[in-house]
C-alpha cells in the first residue's frame, strides 16, 4: 500500500494479466485518511492506451473510492513482457462544496499537491487447470510415468492399447466368417439331401402312376413344381 498524507493507494502498482487482442482492467482503491475532502486526478504517460474511470474525483473524509484502469486491446506483446508506462495520482485538500470541475484549478493555483507514481506491470494470465484422466491417481498403475510438471504422460499408454485392438480384431472377424461358412455349408448339404430324397420319391410315384394309368397325376405335377422351387432357392443362396 502506498501511503501519503492525504490518500492511501492499494495496490502500489497496476497489474494487468496480459493477453493479446483483449481489453484488460486493473483496479485501485483510494482511501482518504483525513477529515477533509480530498480531490484527486489521474495522469498517465500513454493516455491513448488506457481509459481511467473516474480520472478525477473527490474522496469524502474517512472513506474510499475505486478507480478502474482499462488497457485497450494490444496487437503485439512488449519485449520480455516489460512495460514502461507509468501513472501519476495527484491529490489535494478541497472544500466540502467543491465539485469535479474545481479540481484542476485548485491543483494549479498553488495548493499543496501530493503526488504518487504508479508503474504498470504485466503478469501472465491464470492458466486453466489441466483435466485429470480417470485412473491416473498415484498407485493406480505401476507403469504410469510422471512428467516434470507432475502430470501423467498419457502418450505412453496410447500405443499399447491401440496395438492390442489391432492384433485381436482380425482374429475375431476370421472366426465369425468360418462359423458362418460352416453353417451355410451344413444347410446346403441338408437341402441337397432332402432334394435327392424328394427326387427318389417322385420317381417312385411316377412309376406307380404309369403302371396304374397312362396319364400324369396331379400329385406328380405338384412334386415337380416343389422340386423346381427348392432348386431355385438353393441356386440363389449359393
Short mmCIF file of C-alpha atoms in Angstrom, two decimals:
data_model
loop_
_atom_site.label_atom_id
_atom_site.label_comp_id
_atom_site.label_asym_id
_atom_site.label_seq_id
_atom_site.Cartn_x
_atom_site.Cartn_y
_atom_site.Cartn_z
CA UNK A 1 0.00 0.00 0.00
CA UNK A 2 1.32 3.43 -0.96
CA UNK A 3 0.73 5.78 1.94
CA UNK A 4 0.68 9.57 1.57
CA UNK A 5 -0.53 12.27 3.87
CA UNK A 6 -3.89 12.51 2.12
CA UNK A 7 -4.65 9.27 0.27
CA UNK A 8 -3.55 5.68 0.63
CA UNK A 9 -3.34 3.75 -2.64
CA UNK A 10 -3.75 -0.01 -2.91
CA UNK A 11 -2.07 -1.74 -4.67
CA UNK A 12 1.17 0.15 -5.30
CA UNK A 13 1.33 -0.92 -8.97
CA UNK A 14 -1.15 -1.58 -11.73
CA UNK A 15 -1.06 -5.25 -12.65
CA UNK A 16 -2.54 -6.44 -15.92
CA UNK A 17 -2.85 -10.16 -16.82
CA UNK A 18 -1.67 -9.52 -20.37
CA UNK A 19 -3.47 -11.19 -23.30
CA UNK A 20 -3.26 -10.19 -26.94
CA UNK A 21 -6.33 -8.58 -28.57
CA UNK A 22 -8.22 -8.35 -25.28
CA UNK A 23 -9.18 -5.41 -23.08
CA UNK A 24 -7.83 -5.85 -19.56
CA UNK A 25 -8.76 -3.93 -16.42
CA UNK A 26 -7.00 -3.27 -13.15
CA UNK A 27 -8.39 -1.50 -10.09
CA UNK A 28 -7.06 0.90 -7.48
CA UNK A 29 -8.59 1.73 -4.12
CA UNK A 30 -8.07 5.23 -2.78
CA UNK A 31 -8.56 5.71 0.96
CA UNK A 32 -8.96 9.17 2.49
CA UNK A 33 -7.16 9.17 5.84
CA UNK A 34 -8.12 12.73 6.77
CA UNK A 35 -11.19 14.55 7.98
CA UNK A 36 -11.14 16.78 4.90
CA UNK A 37 -12.47 16.39 1.39
CA UNK A 38 -9.65 15.30 -0.93
CA UNK A 39 -9.74 15.81 -4.68
CA UNK A 40 -7.68 13.58 -6.99
CA UNK A 41 -6.67 13.44 -10.61
CA UNK A 42 -5.05 10.54 -12.53
CA UNK A 43 -2.50 11.12 -15.31
CA UNK A 44 -0.55 8.67 -17.47
CA UNK A 45 2.40 8.73 -19.86
CA UNK A 46 0.32 6.89 -22.51
CA UNK A 47 -3.24 8.32 -22.50
CA UNK A 48 -4.24 6.68 -25.82
CA UNK A 49 -3.58 3.23 -24.41
CA UNK A 50 -5.57 3.49 -21.17
CA UNK A 51 -9.04 4.50 -20.07
CA UNK A 52 -9.45 5.64 -16.44
CA UNK A 53 -12.84 5.78 -14.70
CA UNK A 54 -13.07 8.10 -12.89
CA UNK A 55 -9.95 10.01 -13.87
CA UNK A 56 -10.89 12.82 -11.47
CA UNK A 57 -12.98 12.76 -8.33
CA UNK A 58 -13.45 13.72 -4.71
CA UNK A 59 -12.99 11.31 -1.78
CA UNK A 60 -15.01 12.20 1.27
CA UNK A 61 -13.43 12.13 4.74
CA UNK A 62 -12.54 8.66 6.06
CA UNK A 63 -13.99 6.97 3.01
CA UNK A 64 -12.72 5.11 -0.06
CA UNK A 65 -13.05 5.37 -3.82
CA UNK A 66 -12.36 2.74 -6.50
CA UNK A 67 -10.62 3.68 -9.75
CA UNK A 68 -10.76 1.30 -12.74
CA UNK A 69 -7.95 1.47 -15.30
CA UNK A 70 -8.67 -0.35 -18.59
CA UNK A 71 -5.92 -1.13 -21.06
CA UNK A 72 -7.02 -1.24 -24.70
CA UNK A 73 -6.56 -4.47 -26.65
CA UNK A 74 -2.96 -4.84 -27.80
CA UNK A 75 -1.89 -6.41 -31.10
CA UNK A 76 1.68 -7.13 -30.02
CA UNK A 77 3.34 -8.16 -26.77
CA UNK A 78 6.17 -5.94 -25.49
CA UNK A 79 9.72 -7.39 -25.38
CA UNK A 80 10.24 -9.57 -22.30
CA UNK A 81 6.74 -8.54 -21.13
CA UNK A 82 8.16 -5.32 -19.72
CA UNK A 83 6.08 -2.12 -19.73
CA UNK A 84 7.46 1.40 -19.39
CA UNK A 85 4.07 3.10 -18.89
CA UNK A 86 3.54 4.99 -15.65
CA UNK A 87 0.65 6.68 -13.82
CA UNK A 88 0.64 9.75 -11.61
CA UNK A 89 -2.01 10.28 -8.95
CA UNK A 90 -2.32 13.88 -7.75
CA UNK A 91 -4.36 14.72 -4.66
CA UNK A 92 -5.17 17.96 -2.86
CA UNK A 93 -7.38 19.08 0.01
CA UNK A 94 -10.53 20.79 -1.23
CA UNK A 95 -13.59 22.36 0.32
CA UNK A 96 -16.75 20.48 1.18
CA UNK A 97 -18.72 22.13 -1.59
CA UNK A 98 -16.15 21.54 -4.32
CA UNK A 99 -17.11 19.73 -7.50
CA UNK A 100 -15.14 17.80 -10.09
CA UNK A 101 -14.90 20.94 -12.25
CA UNK A 102 -12.95 22.66 -9.46
CA UNK A 103 -10.25 20.02 -9.25
CA UNK A 104 -7.84 21.18 -11.98
CA UNK A 105 -7.87 24.90 -10.99
CA UNK A 106 -7.16 24.04 -7.36
CA UNK A 107 -4.23 21.80 -8.36
CA UNK A 108 -2.77 24.57 -10.49
CA UNK A 109 -3.35 27.50 -8.08
CA UNK A 110 -0.54 26.87 -5.64
CA UNK A 111 -2.27 24.46 -3.29
CA UNK A 112 -0.13 21.74 -1.76
CA UNK A 113 -0.43 18.84 -4.18
CA UNK A 114 0.52 15.33 -3.14
CA UNK A 115 1.78 13.09 -5.94
CA UNK A 116 2.11 9.31 -6.08
CA UNK A 117 3.67 7.45 -9.02
CA UNK A 118 2.47 4.00 -10.07
CA UNK A 119 4.13 1.70 -12.57
CA UNK A 120 2.46 -0.80 -14.88
CA UNK A 121 3.31 -4.50 -14.58
CA UNK A 122 2.28 -7.25 -16.99
CA UNK A 123 1.63 -10.64 -15.41
CA UNK A 124 0.87 -13.98 -17.02
CA UNK A 125 -2.87 -14.76 -17.19
CA UNK A 126 -4.08 -17.58 -14.93
CA UNK A 127 -3.81 -20.94 -16.64
CA UNK A 128 -6.89 -23.20 -16.59
CA UNK A 129 -6.41 -26.44 -14.62
CA UNK A 130 -5.46 -29.37 -16.81
CA UNK A 131 -8.04 -32.19 -16.91
CA UNK A 132 -7.14 -35.29 -14.89
CA UNK A 133 -7.72 -38.60 -16.62
CA UNK A 134 -9.67 -41.25 -14.71
CA UNK A 135 -7.44 -43.83 -13.10
CA UNK A 136 -4.42 -41.50 -13.19
CA UNK A 137 -4.11 -41.19 -9.42
CA UNK A 138 -0.92 -42.31 -7.78
CA UNK A 139 -0.73 -46.07 -7.39
CA UNK A 140 -3.46 -46.83 -9.93
CA UNK A 141 -0.99 -48.20 -12.46
CA UNK A 142 2.64 -49.25 -11.88
CA UNK A 143 3.53 -48.32 -15.48
CA UNK A 144 2.30 -44.69 -15.30
CA UNK A 145 5.15 -42.24 -15.77
CA UNK A 146 5.12 -38.70 -14.36
CA UNK A 147 6.39 -35.73 -16.38
CA UNK A 148 8.36 -32.78 -14.99
CA UNK A 149 5.22 -30.82 -14.05
CA UNK A 150 3.65 -33.74 -12.19
CA UNK A 151 1.02 -34.64 -14.80
CA UNK A 152 0.67 -38.14 -16.14
CA UNK A 153 2.17 -38.70 -19.59
CA UNK A 154 -0.81 -40.31 -21.34
CA UNK A 155 1.07 -40.79 -24.64
CA UNK A 156 2.81 -43.89 -23.23
CA UNK A 157 -0.50 -45.76 -22.80
CA UNK A 158 -1.99 -44.97 -26.21
CA UNK A 159 0.32 -47.11 -28.44
CA UNK A 160 -0.05 -50.22 -26.26
CA UNK A 161 -3.84 -50.04 -26.21
CA UNK A 162 -4.07 -49.32 -29.95
CA UNK A 163 -1.76 -52.26 -30.80
CA UNK A 164 -3.85 -54.57 -28.63
CA UNK A 165 -7.02 -53.75 -30.56
CA UNK A 166 -5.39 -54.12 -33.97
CA UNK A 167 -3.97 -57.52 -33.07
CA UNK A 168 -7.22 -59.15 -31.95
CA UNK A 169 -9.84 -57.71 -34.30
CA UNK A 170 -8.74 -59.76 -37.40
CA UNK A 171 -8.90 -62.99 -35.35
CA UNK A 172 -12.46 -62.27 -34.23
CA UNK A 173 -13.58 -61.47 -37.77
CA UNK A 174 -11.92 -64.62 -39.19
CA UNK A 175 -13.57 -66.83 -36.56
CA UNK A 176 -17.02 -65.38 -37.30
CA UNK A 177 -16.52 -65.89 -41.03
CA UNK A 178 -15.53 -69.53 -40.60
CA UNK A 179 -18.54 -70.17 -38.37
CA UNK A 180 -20.90 -68.59 -40.93
CA UNK A 181 -19.41 -70.58 -43.83
CA UNK A 182 -19.67 -73.82 -41.88
CA UNK A 183 -23.32 -73.13 -41.05
CA UNK A 184 -24.20 -72.33 -44.68
CA UNK A 185 -22.42 -75.50 -45.86
CA UNK A 186 -24.42 -77.64 -43.44
CA UNK A 187 -27.69 -76.05 -44.58
CA UNK A 188 -26.75 -76.62 -48.23
CA UNK A 189 -25.87 -80.28 -47.64
CA UNK A 190 -29.11 -80.80 -45.76
CA UNK A 191 -31.12 -79.21 -48.57
CA UNK A 192 -29.35 -81.37 -51.17
CA UNK A 193 -30.14 -84.50 -49.21
CA UNK A 194 -33.80 -83.53 -48.94
CA UNK A 195 -33.89 -82.77 -52.66
CA UNK A 196 -32.41 -86.17 -53.50
CA UNK A 197 -34.95 -87.84 -51.26
CA UNK A 198 -37.81 -85.99 -52.96
CA UNK A 199 -36.47 -86.98 -56.37
CA UNK A 200 -36.42 -90.63 -55.35
CA UNK A 201 -39.98 -90.44 -54.04
CA UNK A 202 -41.03 -88.59 -57.19
CA UNK A 203 -39.52 -91.28 -59.40
CA UNK A 204 -41.28 -93.98 -57.38
CA UNK A 205 -44.64 -92.23 -57.67
CA UNK A 206 -44.11 -91.71 -61.39
CA UNK A 207 -43.54 -95.40 -61.94
CA UNK A 208 -46.59 -96.34 -59.93
CA UNK A 209 -48.69 -93.78 -61.83
CA UNK A 210 -47.55 -95.21 -65.17
CA UNK A 211 -48.48 -98.67 -64.06
CA UNK A 212 -51.93 -97.69 -62.85
CA UNK A 213 -52.79 -95.33 -65.74
CA UNK A 214 -51.06 -93.77 -68.69
CA UNK A 215 -51.56 -90.07 -67.74
CA UNK A 216 -49.64 -87.85 -65.31
CA UNK A 217 -51.30 -87.49 -61.93
CA UNK A 218 -51.85 -84.19 -60.12
CA UNK A 219 -49.50 -85.24 -57.32
CA UNK A 220 -46.70 -85.75 -59.86
CA UNK A 221 -47.17 -82.20 -61.19
CA UNK A 222 -47.11 -80.69 -57.71
CA UNK A 223 -43.94 -82.58 -56.80
CA UNK A 224 -42.20 -81.33 -59.92
CA UNK A 225 -43.13 -77.75 -59.05
CA UNK A 226 -41.87 -78.20 -55.46
CA UNK A 227 -38.54 -79.57 -56.68
CA UNK A 228 -38.16 -76.61 -59.04
CA UNK A 229 -38.79 -74.13 -56.21
CA UNK A 230 -36.23 -75.81 -53.94
CA UNK A 231 -33.60 -75.90 -56.67
CA UNK A 232 -34.17 -72.22 -57.45
CA UNK A 233 -33.81 -71.28 -53.76
CA UNK A 234 -30.56 -73.26 -53.45
CA UNK A 235 -29.07 -71.67 -56.57
CA UNK A 236 -29.82 -68.15 -55.30
CA UNK A 237 -28.46 -68.88 -51.83
CA UNK A 238 -25.17 -70.36 -53.03
#
